[in-house]
């Protein structure tokens, strides 16, 4: 799998849903704190899943759409890891 590099986190109409279980700042922190990224299951809205930590140490998983042309992540939802 090619290396995924996130340069921008795009917030849009889905922000309210994406931030139900984690704040926008926490989701941004996960992306910029070197998360583990893998492709998501086929048929899901999100193309990729990132697992990482916030600056405060909270472990989160973020499902997102990756746009390779602009190295952009579009968060769909997030949840705390167990």
PDB file of C-alpha atoms in Angstrom:
ATOM      1  CA  UNK A   1       0.000   0.000   0.000  1.00  0.00           C
ATOM      2  CA  UNK A   2       1.406   3.418  -0.914  1.00  0.00           C
ATOM      3  CA  UNK A   3       2.363   5.809   1.863  1.00  0.00           C
ATOM      4  CA  UNK A   4      -0.506   8.122   2.847  1.00  0.00           C
ATOM      5  CA  UNK A   5       0.522  11.681   3.675  1.00  0.00           C
ATOM      6  CA  UNK A   6      -2.123  13.999   5.137  1.00  0.00           C
ATOM      7  CA  UNK A   7      -1.383  17.694   4.587  1.00  0.00           C
ATOM      8  CA  UNK A   8      -4.884  19.053   5.116  1.00  0.00           C
ATOM      9  CA  UNK A   9      -7.943  18.016   7.102  1.00  0.00           C
ATOM     10  CA  UNK A  10     -11.041  19.269   5.257  1.00  0.00           C
ATOM     11  CA  UNK A  11     -14.042  20.180   7.389  1.00  0.00           C
ATOM     12  CA  UNK A  12     -17.368  20.570   5.643  1.00  0.00           C
ATOM     13  CA  UNK A  13     -21.049  19.690   6.001  1.00  0.00           C
ATOM     14  CA  UNK A  14     -20.186  16.441   7.812  1.00  0.00           C
ATOM     15  CA  UNK A  15     -18.480  18.218  10.735  1.00  0.00           C
ATOM     16  CA  UNK A  16     -21.427  17.798  13.129  1.00  0.00           C
ATOM     17  CA  UNK A  17     -21.562  14.021  12.609  1.00  0.00           C
ATOM     18  CA  UNK A  18     -17.787  13.572  12.574  1.00  0.00           C
ATOM     19  CA  UNK A  19     -17.428  15.311  15.939  1.00  0.00           C
ATOM     20  CA  UNK A  20     -20.104  13.440  17.899  1.00  0.00           C
ATOM     21  CA  UNK A  21     -17.551  11.385  19.882  1.00  0.00           C
ATOM     22  CA  UNK A  22     -14.379  13.454  19.481  1.00  0.00           C
ATOM     23  CA  UNK A  23     -13.742  17.157  19.042  1.00  0.00           C
ATOM     24  CA  UNK A  24     -12.533  18.716  15.825  1.00  0.00           C
ATOM     25  CA  UNK A  25      -9.239  19.587  17.524  1.00  0.00           C
ATOM     26  CA  UNK A  26      -8.751  15.987  18.709  1.00  0.00           C
ATOM     27  CA  UNK A  27      -9.367  14.638  15.205  1.00  0.00           C
ATOM     28  CA  UNK A  28      -6.864  17.139  13.760  1.00  0.00           C
ATOM     29  CA  UNK A  29      -4.309  16.081  16.390  1.00  0.00           C
ATOM     30  CA  UNK A  30      -4.690  12.406  15.470  1.00  0.00           C
ATOM     31  CA  UNK A  31      -3.858  13.171  11.827  1.00  0.00           C
ATOM     32  CA  UNK A  32      -0.796  15.249  12.692  1.00  0.00           C
ATOM     33  CA  UNK A  33       0.566  12.925  15.410  1.00  0.00           C
ATOM     34  CA  UNK A  34       1.655  10.212  12.939  1.00  0.00           C
ATOM     35  CA  UNK A  35      -1.307   7.813  13.044  1.00  0.00           C
ATOM     36  CA  UNK A  36      -1.386   4.287  11.719  1.00  0.00           C
ATOM     37  CA  UNK A  37      -3.433   4.436   8.491  1.00  0.00           C
ATOM     38  CA  UNK A  38      -5.037   1.544   6.626  1.00  0.00           C
ATOM     39  CA  UNK A  39      -7.608   1.186   3.877  1.00  0.00           C
ATOM     40  CA  UNK A  40     -11.173   0.693   5.040  1.00  0.00           C
ATOM     41  CA  UNK A  41     -13.436  -2.218   4.167  1.00  0.00           C
ATOM     42  CA  UNK A  42     -15.013  -2.179   0.706  1.00  0.00           C
ATOM     43  CA  UNK A  43     -18.448  -0.640   0.460  1.00  0.00           C
ATOM     44  CA  UNK A  44     -17.900   1.825   3.310  1.00  0.00           C
ATOM     45  CA  UNK A  45     -18.229   5.590   2.871  1.00  0.00           C
ATOM     46  CA  UNK A  46     -14.796   6.191   4.385  1.00  0.00           C
ATOM     47  CA  UNK A  47     -11.913   4.999   2.211  1.00  0.00           C
ATOM     48  CA  UNK A  48      -9.360   4.875   5.047  1.00  0.00           C
ATOM     49  CA  UNK A  49      -9.085   4.561   8.834  1.00  0.00           C
ATOM     50  CA  UNK A  50      -6.484   6.305  11.022  1.00  0.00           C
ATOM     51  CA  UNK A  51      -5.627   5.113  14.532  1.00  0.00           C
ATOM     52  CA  UNK A  52      -3.622   7.441  16.726  1.00  0.00           C
ATOM     53  CA  UNK A  53      -3.455   9.639  19.798  1.00  0.00           C
ATOM     54  CA  UNK A  54      -4.334  13.209  20.661  1.00  0.00           C
ATOM     55  CA  UNK A  55      -1.877  15.574  22.328  1.00  0.00           C
ATOM     56  CA  UNK A  56      -3.546  14.666  25.643  1.00  0.00           C
ATOM     57  CA  UNK A  57      -2.975  10.942  25.008  1.00  0.00           C
ATOM     58  CA  UNK A  58      -6.555   9.966  24.105  1.00  0.00           C
ATOM     59  CA  UNK A  59      -6.526   7.041  21.658  1.00  0.00           C
ATOM     60  CA  UNK A  60      -8.892   7.591  18.724  1.00  0.00           C
ATOM     61  CA  UNK A  61      -9.828   5.943  15.460  1.00  0.00           C
ATOM     62  CA  UNK A  62     -10.922   8.243  12.639  1.00  0.00           C
ATOM     63  CA  UNK A  63     -12.705   7.016   9.515  1.00  0.00           C
ATOM     64  CA  UNK A  64     -12.098   9.381   6.592  1.00  0.00           C
ATOM     65  CA  UNK A  65     -12.132   9.847   2.845  1.00  0.00           C
ATOM     66  CA  UNK A  66      -8.629  10.319   1.443  1.00  0.00           C
ATOM     67  CA  UNK A  67      -8.187  12.569  -1.581  1.00  0.00           C
ATOM     68  CA  UNK A  68      -4.749  11.672  -2.959  1.00  0.00           C
ATOM     69  CA  UNK A  69      -4.477  14.565  -5.445  1.00  0.00           C
ATOM     70  CA  UNK A  70      -4.417  17.089  -2.596  1.00  0.00           C
ATOM     71  CA  UNK A  71      -3.301  14.837   0.303  1.00  0.00           C
ATOM     72  CA  UNK A  72      -6.525  15.749   2.071  1.00  0.00           C
ATOM     73  CA  UNK A  73      -8.461  13.856   4.739  1.00  0.00           C
ATOM     74  CA  UNK A  74     -12.230  14.378   4.962  1.00  0.00           C
ATOM     75  CA  UNK A  75     -13.315  12.966   8.360  1.00  0.00           C
ATOM     76  CA  UNK A  76     -16.520  10.940   8.405  1.00  0.00           C
ATOM     77  CA  UNK A  77     -16.605   9.792  12.051  1.00  0.00           C
ATOM     78  CA  UNK A  78     -14.335   9.106  15.014  1.00  0.00           C
ATOM     79  CA  UNK A  79     -14.459   6.946  18.125  1.00  0.00           C
ATOM     80  CA  UNK A  80     -12.337   6.122  21.152  1.00  0.00           C
ATOM     81  CA  UNK A  81     -10.201   2.996  20.944  1.00  0.00           C
ATOM     82  CA  UNK A  82     -10.701   0.339  23.599  1.00  0.00           C
TER      83      UNK A  82
END
